Short mmCIF file of C-alpha atoms in Angstrom, two decimals:
data_model
loop_
_atom_site.label_atom_id
_atom_site.label_comp_id
_atom_site.label_asym_id
_atom_site.label_seq_id
_atom_site.Cartn_x
_atom_site.Cartn_y
_atom_site.Cartn_z
CA MET A 1 61.29 48.04 50.99
CA ARG A 2 64.56 48.03 49.03
CA VAL A 3 65.71 45.15 50.94
CA LEU A 4 62.56 43.12 50.56
CA PHE A 5 62.54 43.96 46.54
CA ALA A 6 66.08 42.72 46.29
CA PHE A 7 65.41 39.57 48.10
CA ALA A 8 62.09 38.90 45.85
CA LEU A 9 64.28 39.57 42.88
CA ALA A 10 66.93 37.15 43.82
CA ALA A 11 64.34 34.50 44.56
CA VAL A 12 62.79 34.92 40.87
CA PHE A 13 66.33 34.76 39.54
CA LEU A 14 67.34 31.67 41.43
CA GLU A 15 63.85 30.18 40.29
CA CYS A 16 64.79 30.61 36.70
CA VAL A 17 68.14 29.15 37.03
CA ASP A 18 66.81 26.23 38.61
CA ALA A 19 64.17 25.66 36.00
CA TYR A 20 66.47 25.78 32.95
CA ARG A 21 70.25 24.65 32.84
CA PRO A 22 72.18 26.79 30.16
CA ILE A 23 75.07 25.09 28.69
CA ASN A 24 77.68 26.21 26.22
CA ALA A 25 77.61 24.60 22.82
CA HIS A 26 79.63 21.51 22.90
CA LYS A 27 82.41 21.89 20.35
CA GLN A 28 81.53 18.36 18.59
CA TRP A 29 77.88 19.59 18.01
CA PHE A 30 76.96 19.61 14.19
CA ARG A 31 74.55 22.73 13.52
CA TYR A 32 73.41 22.02 10.13
CA PRO A 33 70.02 20.01 9.89
CA GLY A 34 69.29 17.49 7.04
CA ASN A 35 71.28 14.45 7.70
CA ALA A 36 69.41 11.27 9.25
CA GLY A 37 70.12 10.23 12.94
CA VAL A 38 68.99 6.53 11.79
CA LYS A 39 69.05 4.91 8.35
CA ILE A 40 67.47 1.44 7.76
CA ARG A 41 68.20 -0.62 4.60
CA LEU A 42 66.05 -3.70 3.43
CA THR A 43 67.99 -5.62 0.95
CA LYS A 44 66.63 -7.78 -1.76
CA LYS A 45 67.20 -10.81 0.36
CA GLY A 46 65.29 -9.48 3.25
CA ALA A 47 62.27 -8.04 0.93
CA ASN A 48 62.07 -11.65 -0.71
CA HIS A 49 61.50 -13.25 2.60
CA ILE A 50 58.92 -10.59 3.44
CA LYS A 51 57.48 -11.58 -0.02
CA THR A 52 57.62 -15.19 0.65
CA VAL A 53 55.61 -14.85 3.85
CA GLY A 54 53.09 -12.51 2.35
CA VAL A 55 52.35 -14.81 -0.63
CA GLN A 56 51.92 -17.77 1.65
CA LEU A 57 49.23 -15.61 3.59
CA PHE A 58 47.80 -14.79 0.38
CA ASN A 59 47.58 -18.23 -0.51
CA ASP A 60 45.97 -19.21 2.59
CA TYR A 61 43.39 -16.27 2.04
CA VAL A 62 42.53 -17.69 -1.45
CA ALA A 63 42.17 -21.16 -0.74
CA ASN A 64 39.89 -20.43 2.24
CA LEU A 65 37.79 -17.83 0.35
CA LYS A 66 34.05 -18.46 1.06
CA ASP A 67 30.88 -16.88 1.48
CA TYR A 68 31.73 -13.95 -0.82
CA SER A 69 29.06 -12.37 -2.81
CA THR A 70 29.46 -10.15 -6.12
CA ASP A 71 26.93 -8.64 -8.66
CA VAL A 72 27.83 -9.20 -12.42
CA PRO A 73 25.67 -7.08 -14.82
CA PHE A 74 24.57 -8.52 -18.24
CA ASN A 75 23.16 -7.71 -21.40
CA GLN A 76 21.93 -10.63 -23.55
CA ILE A 77 19.60 -10.92 -26.43
CA GLY A 78 17.90 -7.55 -25.39
CA MET A 79 17.59 -8.74 -21.65
CA ILE A 80 19.26 -6.16 -19.27
CA GLY A 81 19.77 -7.23 -15.60
CA VAL A 82 22.16 -8.34 -12.74
CA ALA A 83 23.36 -11.72 -11.88
CA ARG A 84 24.33 -12.30 -8.26
CA LEU A 85 26.82 -14.55 -7.15
CA SER A 86 26.50 -15.45 -3.45
CA ASN A 87 27.98 -18.03 -1.40
CA LEU A 88 31.30 -17.99 -3.58
CA ARG A 89 33.74 -20.28 -2.34
CA ILE A 90 37.07 -21.69 -3.65
CA LYS A 91 37.08 -25.60 -4.02
CA ASN A 92 40.75 -26.21 -5.28
CA TYR A 93 43.51 -23.68 -5.31
CA HIS A 94 46.97 -24.22 -6.84
CA PRO A 95 49.32 -21.37 -5.60
CA PRO A 96 51.67 -19.57 -8.29
CA GLN A 97 54.32 -21.50 -9.69
CA LEU A 98 56.34 -18.34 -9.19
CA SER A 99 56.49 -15.28 -7.45
CA VAL A 100 58.83 -12.16 -8.22
CA LEU A 101 59.45 -9.09 -6.47
CA ASN A 102 61.63 -6.38 -7.96
CA PHE A 103 62.70 -3.02 -7.01
CA LEU A 104 61.88 -0.13 -9.46
CA PRO A 105 63.96 3.14 -8.60
CA THR A 106 63.36 5.41 -7.05
CA ARG A 107 60.22 4.61 -5.23
CA TYR A 108 58.25 1.56 -6.68
CA ILE A 109 58.27 -2.01 -5.75
CA VAL A 110 56.70 -4.74 -8.49
CA LEU A 111 55.24 -7.90 -7.23
CA GLY A 112 54.31 -10.64 -9.77
CA LEU A 113 52.53 -13.75 -9.06
CA GLU A 114 52.68 -16.29 -12.27
CA ASN A 115 50.38 -19.31 -13.11
CA LEU A 116 48.08 -19.94 -10.23
CA ASP A 117 44.90 -22.08 -10.86
CA LEU A 118 41.63 -22.25 -9.05
CA SER A 119 38.24 -23.80 -9.23
CA LEU A 120 35.07 -22.38 -7.64
CA SER A 121 31.37 -22.56 -6.92
CA SER A 122 28.74 -20.22 -6.11
CA HIS A 123 24.97 -19.86 -5.93
CA PHE A 124 23.37 -17.95 -8.91
CA PHE A 125 20.61 -15.66 -9.08
CA ALA A 126 19.77 -13.48 -12.12
CA SER A 127 17.02 -10.84 -12.21
CA ALA A 128 15.86 -9.39 -15.76
CA PRO A 129 12.39 -8.02 -14.90
CA PRO A 130 9.93 -9.58 -15.17
CA LEU A 131 11.95 -12.86 -15.45
CA GLN A 132 14.27 -14.23 -12.68
CA PHE A 133 16.53 -17.16 -12.88
CA GLU A 134 18.16 -19.20 -10.14
CA GLY A 135 20.82 -22.11 -9.87
CA SER A 136 24.43 -22.91 -9.05
CA LEU A 137 27.72 -22.04 -10.92
CA ASP A 138 30.90 -24.16 -11.09
CA GLY A 139 33.97 -22.59 -12.56
CA SER A 140 37.86 -22.71 -13.26
CA ILE A 141 40.54 -20.25 -13.88
CA VAL A 142 43.78 -21.64 -15.38
CA GLY A 143 47.26 -19.85 -15.77
CA MET A 144 46.24 -16.48 -14.05
CA THR A 145 49.20 -14.03 -13.66
CA ILE A 146 49.02 -10.90 -11.45
CA ALA A 147 51.22 -7.93 -11.59
CA LEU A 148 51.02 -5.24 -9.05
CA THR A 149 53.09 -1.82 -8.64
CA ALA A 150 53.18 -0.16 -5.45
CA GLU A 151 54.61 3.23 -4.59
CA LEU A 152 56.52 3.88 -1.14
CA LEU A 153 55.73 7.28 0.30
CA ALA A 154 56.30 9.19 3.73
CA THR A 155 53.31 10.24 5.21
CA GLN A 156 52.84 13.88 7.01
CA THR A 157 52.99 12.24 10.18
CA GLY A 158 56.41 10.82 9.27
CA SER A 159 55.32 7.17 8.96
CA MET A 160 55.30 5.02 5.60
CA SER A 161 52.60 4.24 3.30
CA ALA A 162 52.28 1.97 0.16
CA ILE A 163 49.89 3.06 -2.35
CA VAL A 164 49.13 0.28 -5.03
CA ARG A 165 49.23 2.13 -8.36
CA ASN A 166 48.36 -0.74 -10.52
CA CYS A 167 47.29 -4.39 -10.37
CA SER A 168 46.19 -6.46 -13.54
CA ALA A 169 45.73 -9.95 -14.15
CA ILE A 170 45.96 -12.03 -17.35
CA VAL A 171 44.03 -15.31 -17.44
CA ALA A 172 45.19 -17.97 -19.96
CA ARG A 173 41.46 -19.80 -19.93
CA SER A 174 38.52 -20.06 -17.83
CA HIS A 175 35.43 -21.88 -17.94
CA VAL A 176 31.94 -21.57 -16.31
CA ILE A 177 29.20 -24.23 -15.98
CA LEU A 178 25.51 -22.94 -14.97
CA ASN A 179 23.45 -25.66 -13.31
CA PRO A 180 20.00 -24.00 -13.51
CA VAL A 181 16.92 -24.68 -11.45
CA GLY A 182 13.43 -24.49 -12.68
CA PRO A 183 11.39 -24.32 -16.08
CA MET A 184 13.58 -21.57 -17.28
CA GLY A 185 16.66 -23.37 -17.01
CA ILE A 186 17.32 -24.20 -20.85
CA PHE A 187 17.05 -20.60 -21.49
CA LEU A 188 19.49 -19.69 -18.77
CA LYS A 189 22.26 -21.87 -20.50
CA THR A 190 22.61 -19.05 -23.02
CA PHE A 191 24.07 -16.82 -20.31
CA GLU A 192 27.09 -19.09 -19.85
CA GLY A 193 29.42 -17.47 -22.16
CA MET A 194 28.74 -13.82 -20.71
CA ILE A 195 28.86 -15.20 -17.07
CA ASN A 196 32.39 -16.77 -17.97
CA ASP A 197 33.61 -13.46 -19.02
CA SER A 198 32.17 -11.78 -15.97
CA VAL A 199 33.91 -14.27 -13.63
CA ARG A 200 37.11 -14.04 -15.85
CA GLN A 201 37.09 -10.44 -14.98
CA ARG A 202 35.66 -10.44 -11.46
CA ILE A 203 37.84 -12.93 -9.86
CA PRO A 204 41.28 -11.12 -10.55
CA GLU A 205 39.62 -8.07 -9.30
CA ILE A 206 38.71 -9.76 -6.02
CA LEU A 207 42.31 -10.82 -5.63
CA CYS A 208 43.84 -7.85 -6.57
CA ALA A 209 41.65 -5.88 -4.00
CA LYS A 210 42.78 -8.25 -1.30
CA LEU A 211 46.60 -7.78 -2.22
CA GLN A 212 45.93 -3.91 -2.30
CA THR A 213 44.15 -3.56 0.97
CA ALA A 214 46.64 -5.93 2.70
CA ILE A 215 49.69 -3.73 1.38
CA GLU A 216 48.33 -0.48 1.91
CA LYS A 217 46.92 -1.17 5.48
CA HIS A 218 49.68 -3.29 6.97
CA VAL A 219 53.02 -1.74 5.49
CA GLY A 220 51.89 1.65 7.56
CA GLN A 221 50.77 -0.30 10.42
CA MET A 222 54.05 -2.31 10.78
CA PHE A 223 56.13 0.77 10.31
CA ASP A 224 54.21 2.75 12.89
CA LYS A 225 56.08 0.66 15.57
CA VAL A 226 59.07 2.00 14.24
CA ILE A 227 58.57 5.85 13.77
CA ARG A 228 57.81 6.24 17.72
CA MET A 229 59.25 3.88 20.34
CA ASP A 230 58.17 4.64 24.07
CA LEU A 231 61.24 3.53 25.98
CA MET A 232 60.00 3.74 29.47
CA ASP A 233 59.45 -0.03 29.61
CA GLN A 234 62.74 -0.64 27.84
CA LEU A 235 64.88 0.41 31.11
CA PRO A 236 64.58 -1.25 34.71
CA ARG A 237 61.74 0.20 36.76
CA VAL A 238 61.64 0.30 40.54
CA ALA A 239 59.10 -1.82 42.19
CA THR A 240 59.26 -0.55 45.71
CA LYS A 241 60.50 2.72 47.43
CA ASN A 242 63.86 0.70 48.73
CA GLY A 243 64.72 -0.50 45.38
CA ASP A 244 68.14 -0.75 44.00
CA LEU A 245 70.07 2.54 43.44
CA MET A 246 70.78 1.86 40.02
CA GLN A 247 67.34 0.85 39.29
CA SER A 248 66.08 4.14 40.59
CA PHE A 249 68.38 5.79 38.58
CA MET A 250 67.32 4.17 35.42
CA ALA A 251 63.75 4.67 36.32
CA GLN A 252 64.54 8.45 36.73
CA LEU A 253 66.38 8.38 33.46
CA SER A 254 63.61 6.68 31.36
CA ASN A 255 60.35 8.04 32.66
CA GLY A 256 58.60 9.90 29.74
CA MET A 257 61.47 8.89 27.35
CA PHE A 258 60.88 8.14 23.58
CA LEU A 259 62.61 7.75 20.38
CA ASP A 260 61.31 10.14 17.59
CA ASN A 261 62.08 8.03 14.51
CA ARG A 262 59.75 9.83 11.99
CA LEU A 263 60.74 9.61 8.54
CA MET A 264 62.41 12.70 7.02
CA ALA A 265 61.84 11.98 3.35
CA HIS A 266 60.18 9.46 1.09
CA PRO A 267 61.76 6.09 1.16
CA TYR A 268 64.69 5.75 -1.53
CA VAL A 269 64.33 2.65 -3.78
CA THR A 270 67.35 1.14 -5.46
CA PHE A 271 67.83 -1.97 -7.36
CA ASP A 272 69.35 -3.63 -4.50
CA PHE A 273 67.75 -2.12 -1.31
CA ILE A 274 65.13 0.22 0.04
CA GLU A 275 66.37 2.91 2.30
CA THR A 276 64.45 4.80 4.90
CA ASN A 277 66.03 7.91 6.40
CA HIS A 278 64.84 8.77 10.16
CA GLN A 279 65.19 11.69 12.68
CA GLY A 280 66.72 9.30 15.07
CA ILE A 281 66.33 11.63 18.35
CA ILE A 282 65.81 10.42 21.96
CA GLU A 283 63.80 13.05 23.89
CA TYR A 284 61.15 13.43 26.60
CA ASP A 285 57.62 14.31 26.57
CA GLN A 286 57.52 18.22 26.15
CA SER A 287 61.04 18.57 25.74
CA ALA A 288 62.60 21.58 23.86
CA GLN A 289 63.99 20.99 20.30
CA THR A 290 67.38 19.56 20.17
CA PRO A 291 69.83 22.15 19.30
CA PHE A 292 72.16 20.03 17.26
CA TYR A 293 72.03 17.73 14.47
CA PRO A 294 73.56 14.27 13.23
CA ARG A 295 76.53 14.49 11.05
CA ALA A 296 76.44 12.67 7.66
CA MET A 297 77.10 8.93 7.79
CA GLU A 298 79.71 8.24 5.12
CA ASN A 299 80.81 5.15 3.55
CA LEU A 300 77.88 2.90 4.42
CA THR A 301 78.32 -0.64 3.39
CA SER A 302 75.03 -3.09 2.82
CA SER A 303 75.97 -6.60 2.20
CA GLU A 304 73.52 -8.21 0.18
CA ASP A 305 73.75 -11.40 1.94
CA ARG A 306 72.23 -10.00 5.12
CA MET A 307 68.37 -9.03 5.19
CA LEU A 308 68.41 -5.81 6.96
CA HIS A 309 71.11 -3.08 7.97
CA ILE A 310 70.54 -0.39 10.70
CA TYR A 311 72.69 2.39 10.79
CA ILE A 312 72.56 4.56 14.10
CA SER A 313 74.32 7.83 14.47
CA ASP A 314 75.99 8.83 17.80
CA HIS A 315 73.59 11.68 17.74
CA LEU A 316 70.83 9.40 19.08
CA LEU A 317 72.67 8.74 22.33
CA ASN A 318 73.96 12.44 22.55
CA SER A 319 70.47 13.84 22.03
CA LEU A 320 69.48 11.35 25.13
CA LEU A 321 72.27 12.83 27.17
CA TYR A 322 71.56 16.38 26.35
CA HIS A 323 67.85 16.11 27.35
CA ALA A 324 68.64 14.22 30.28
CA TYR A 325 71.14 16.86 31.39
CA GLN A 326 68.65 19.79 30.82
CA ASP A 327 66.12 17.89 32.91
CA ASN A 328 68.60 17.26 35.74
CA ARG A 329 68.10 13.08 35.13
CA LEU A 330 71.75 12.47 35.31
CA SER A 331 72.13 13.14 39.10
CA MET A 332 72.43 10.27 41.66
CA LYS A 333 72.39 9.98 45.39
CA ILE A 334 74.57 7.24 47.10
CA GLU A 335 73.29 6.85 50.79
CA ASN A 336 72.60 4.01 53.36
CA GLU A 337 68.72 3.59 52.53
CA SER A 338 69.50 3.19 48.74
CA LEU A 339 72.20 0.43 49.10
CA PRO A 340 71.73 -3.26 48.83
CA ALA A 341 72.29 -4.98 52.26
CA GLU A 342 75.70 -6.34 51.23
CA LEU A 343 76.97 -2.64 50.42
CA LYS A 344 75.43 -0.83 53.34
CA GLY A 345 78.72 -0.81 55.05
CA PHE A 346 80.47 1.15 52.12
CA VAL A 347 79.31 4.57 53.30
CA GLY A 348 80.20 4.12 56.88
CA THR A 349 83.17 5.88 58.47
CA SER A 350 84.29 2.73 60.51
CA CYS A 351 84.91 -0.44 58.88
CA PRO A 352 84.29 -4.17 60.59
CA THR A 353 87.62 -4.85 62.78
CA VAL A 354 88.08 -7.93 60.70
CA TRP A 355 88.81 -6.85 57.23
CA ASN A 356 88.08 -8.40 53.89
CA PRO A 357 87.49 -7.01 50.54
CA SER A 358 83.63 -6.90 51.21
CA ASN A 359 84.15 -4.67 54.18
CA ILE A 360 85.49 -1.66 52.32
CA CYS A 361 84.16 1.53 53.63
CA VAL A 362 84.99 5.59 53.47
CA GLY A 363 86.59 5.33 56.76
CA ARG A 364 89.02 3.05 55.53
CA LEU A 365 89.85 4.50 52.11
CA ILE A 366 90.29 7.99 53.56
CA PRO A 367 91.26 7.49 57.20
CA GLN A 368 91.13 11.16 58.10
CA ILE A 369 87.36 10.76 57.80
CA GLY A 370 87.19 7.67 60.22
CA LYS A 371 89.42 9.48 62.73
CA SER A 372 87.44 12.69 62.83
CA PHE A 373 84.07 11.00 62.72
CA PRO A 374 84.00 7.58 63.77
CA ASN A 375 80.88 5.40 63.85
CA ALA A 376 79.13 7.81 61.27
CA THR A 377 77.38 7.40 57.94
CA THR A 378 78.25 9.55 54.75
CA SER A 379 76.09 9.99 51.76
CA PHE A 380 77.21 11.09 48.03
CA VAL A 381 75.49 13.24 45.65
CA ILE A 382 76.92 13.02 42.21
CA LEU A 383 76.04 15.76 39.79
CA PRO A 384 77.07 16.26 36.06
CA HIS A 385 79.19 19.17 35.84
CA GLY A 386 79.41 19.12 31.95
CA LEU A 387 77.12 17.60 29.21
CA PRO A 388 78.36 14.08 28.53
CA TYR A 389 79.49 13.28 25.05
CA VAL A 390 79.39 9.95 23.01
CA ARG A 391 81.51 9.41 20.07
CA PHE A 392 81.45 6.27 17.88
CA THR A 393 84.62 5.47 16.02
CA PRO A 394 85.99 2.29 14.17
CA ASP A 395 87.63 1.18 17.44
CA GLY A 396 84.41 1.53 19.44
CA ALA A 397 82.43 3.88 21.16
CA THR A 398 83.54 6.20 24.21
CA ILE A 399 81.71 8.56 26.52
CA GLU A 400 83.41 11.63 28.14
CA THR A 401 81.87 12.53 31.65
CA THR A 402 82.69 15.38 34.05
CA ASN A 403 80.99 15.32 37.57
CA ARG A 404 80.97 16.73 40.77
CA VAL A 405 80.57 14.63 44.06
CA LEU A 406 79.18 16.20 47.04
CA THR A 407 80.15 14.12 50.30
CA TYR A 408 77.94 14.62 53.29
CA LEU A 409 78.22 13.69 56.80
CA GLU A 410 74.73 12.17 57.99
CA ASN A 411 73.58 13.20 61.54
CA TYR A 412 76.76 12.91 63.31
CA ASP A 413 76.34 13.69 66.94
CA GLU A 414 72.66 14.70 66.63
CA ARG A 415 73.50 17.47 64.04
CA VAL A 416 71.81 17.79 60.57
CA LYS A 417 74.07 16.47 57.72
CA SER A 418 76.99 18.65 56.94
CA GLN A 419 79.12 18.77 53.65
CA ILE A 420 82.58 17.77 54.18
CA LEU A 421 84.04 17.14 50.99
CA VAL A 422 83.55 18.36 47.13
CA PHE A 423 85.55 16.95 44.76
CA SER A 424 85.15 16.15 40.72
CA ILE A 425 85.45 13.14 38.73
CA ASN A 426 86.39 13.22 34.86
CA GLY A 427 86.41 10.23 33.13
CA GLN A 428 86.03 8.32 30.01
CA ALA A 429 84.30 5.13 29.42
CA VAL A 430 84.43 2.68 26.46
CA ILE A 431 81.04 1.13 25.37
CA GLY A 432 80.80 -2.23 23.78
CA PHE A 433 77.40 -3.30 22.22
CA VAL A 434 76.71 -7.03 21.59
CA PRO A 435 73.46 -8.22 20.49
CA ASN A 436 72.06 -11.18 22.54
CA ASP A 437 68.78 -12.81 22.13
CA GLY A 438 66.87 -9.85 20.69
CA ILE A 439 68.80 -7.33 23.06
CA LEU A 440 71.51 -5.06 22.24
CA GLU A 441 73.63 -5.32 25.57
CA ALA A 442 75.69 -2.39 26.51
CA ASN A 443 78.75 -3.13 28.28
CA LEU A 444 80.36 -0.22 30.03
CA SER A 445 83.97 -0.22 31.09
CA LEU A 446 86.21 2.69 32.56
CA ASN A 447 89.04 3.94 30.61
CA ARG A 448 90.25 7.00 32.36
CA PHE A 449 89.61 8.15 35.74
CA ASN A 450 90.78 11.60 37.30
CA VAL A 451 89.96 13.01 40.74
CA ARG A 452 90.33 16.46 41.62
CA LEU A 453 89.59 17.89 45.42
CA HIS A 454 87.82 21.34 45.45
CA ARG A 455 86.76 21.79 49.06
CA SER A 456 87.25 20.03 52.21
CA SER A 457 86.40 20.55 56.00
CA ILE A 458 88.64 17.90 57.21
CA ARG A 459 92.36 18.56 58.04
CA GLY A 460 94.87 16.60 56.03
CA VAL A 461 92.49 15.34 53.12
CA ASP A 462 94.14 16.22 49.74
CA GLU A 463 93.88 14.94 46.31
CA THR A 464 95.66 11.86 46.96
CA SER A 465 93.40 10.80 49.65
CA ILE A 466 90.35 11.26 47.46
CA SER A 467 91.75 9.35 44.72
CA LYS A 468 91.23 6.33 46.89
CA LEU A 469 87.55 6.63 46.39
CA SER A 470 87.87 5.39 42.85
CA PRO A 471 86.32 1.91 44.10
CA LEU A 472 83.13 4.09 44.07
CA ALA A 473 83.02 4.18 40.40
CA LYS A 474 84.93 1.13 39.51
CA THR A 475 83.51 -1.49 41.90
CA PHE A 476 80.14 -0.03 42.68
CA ILE A 477 78.45 2.28 40.12
CA ALA A 478 79.95 0.87 36.91
CA PRO A 479 79.06 -2.87 37.65
CA ARG A 480 75.54 -1.93 38.51
CA LEU A 481 75.26 0.43 35.54
CA ASN A 482 76.48 -2.43 33.38
CA ARG A 483 74.01 -4.75 34.75
CA ALA A 484 70.99 -2.39 34.12
CA LEU A 485 72.11 -1.56 30.41
CA GLN A 486 72.67 -5.26 29.37
CA LYS A 487 68.85 -5.80 29.33
CA ALA A 488 67.91 -2.15 28.38
CA ILE A 489 67.99 -1.98 24.61
CA LYS A 490 65.57 -4.12 22.89
CA LEU A 491 65.58 -4.64 19.16
CA PRO A 492 62.63 -3.21 17.45
CA MET A 493 59.48 -5.24 15.92
CA GLN A 494 59.96 -8.20 17.87
CA GLU A 495 56.32 -8.89 17.94
CA THR A 496 56.46 -9.49 14.32
CA MET A 497 60.05 -10.76 13.66
CA ARG A 498 62.90 -12.61 15.28
CA PHE A 499 66.35 -11.38 14.52
CA MET A 500 68.99 -14.04 13.51
CA ASN A 501 72.60 -13.69 13.92
CA PRO A 502 72.89 -9.78 14.29
CA GLN A 503 76.17 -8.42 14.03
CA VAL A 504 77.45 -4.84 15.24
CA ARG A 505 80.11 -2.83 14.05
CA THR A 506 81.22 0.91 14.79
CA PHE A 507 82.34 3.25 12.28
CA ASP A 508 83.22 7.04 12.21
CA GLY A 509 80.07 8.76 13.82
CA TYR A 510 77.69 5.55 13.59
CA MET A 511 77.07 2.09 14.37
CA GLN A 512 75.83 -0.58 12.05
CA LEU A 513 73.61 -3.34 12.95
CA SER A 514 73.38 -6.21 10.37
CA THR A 515 71.09 -9.02 10.63
CA ASP A 516 68.72 -11.57 8.93
CA PHE A 517 65.35 -12.08 10.48
CA GLU A 518 62.36 -14.38 10.42
CA LEU A 519 58.90 -13.17 10.27
CA ASN A 520 56.11 -14.36 12.69
CA ALA A 521 53.70 -15.70 10.03
CA LYS A 522 51.03 -16.63 12.76
CA ARG A 523 51.20 -13.03 14.10
CA MET A 524 51.20 -11.67 10.35
CA LYS A 525 48.08 -13.93 9.92
CA MET A 526 46.26 -12.35 12.86
CA MET A 527 47.04 -8.98 11.85
CA MET A 528 45.70 -9.36 8.32
CA GLY A 529 42.67 -11.55 9.41
CA ASN A 530 41.01 -8.33 10.26
CA VAL A 531 41.43 -7.06 6.49
CA THR A 532 38.28 -6.78 4.44
CA ILE A 533 38.19 -6.12 0.78
CA ALA A 534 36.98 -2.49 0.07
#
């Protein structure tokens, strides 16, 4: 009974160990919360481009305003009633001669539209029991100036909201002509002054309501695309069971992956830019909390001649590597079935008699294996032996990795596969980032590569022999990983904007992406087409 209990206890212990991979704290980890993993700065140049597109959409809306109705109460010579303007439409519209956007620290933006003109017409029906009046209305508003102030705030869900705190208008002059129908027409003309005052007040209210609804609805709606980004579709996926090895690895890595980019605080407005601070963590569905935090990104620069600056801490990639390591997503198996046709010979212990560089195989790299087990097939299982770590510096980005490689002989002489070698590969790779056509390409190149033998069941195999397997990483793994990563990182919000001439620089602990952009006005118009005035 004691023996059975001991076996059961051991099984439970092994199951617990397999479910969670405890790791020691990395010496580079930063333990104090409060710093952002991602910062975004929108400069005045970028904000003015958004304002220009927004004003164009506003002008299109006003110029095509029709079928609008509003009620105007009146009290004239003792008569109390309501005049209803229906089928109101804009006949002519002259856009504002000047539009201005200013930043007001620390959370406000101010929009001004100066000197816009319009003429309008509508059906007119007034009721002052027991009397009723009917006719049409023609009017004009000249020299209207609108001033709007909005406050930028972070919501409880980590998104951003823009609350219009004030919208007012000044009208230089207005004029209304009533065209009555019926015997009471002469009497109705006495209402022109009152109706003129009401239209003078109501039209600016309509335009302010449109601006308010568009700003309050769409600022948050656009920002929602930034605060959480599902990354599963960013990396290559496998179409079939016999897909490329690196595609399989990328699919394993990306399944359930997302970027947590929630706001950490209210947006910060200066006279030169609007800055937002984000969590900047990559994790998986149901991941445990990341046990370390970003370091402060210091000495940030934000040239005013670019529209947008995005600062990305190396914490972003390190959080990804931590959760991928904990979830056992960094392992890789190289076997005959997972290799493309031109590389299937690599895992063989015997190479073709006519040698050329494409015929390289394990048996030629380590002759002892070929002699001991001719005409056989090997396989490799690559396991991370420690937590990889990425570091951004002014000279670029580097990643440190330590891996164990288990080498198996597959079904030789009708036996099940057996382990013949265990060795470790410790290396450093340099990562270069190049923006290209809406994608941030990541190029990986090996900088340092050390091999150490741990166990061997084959006589004569030593560390010198194992080092000859370096082509496994240099000519096979790294190039294929590069091809997968080159199309993996898509720049955000490409449904609504196109990045123009983006540039990337690395600094101590972070990377900076500076770019201009062009909003997709048609896409924005489709989004705003669903806005109705409250």
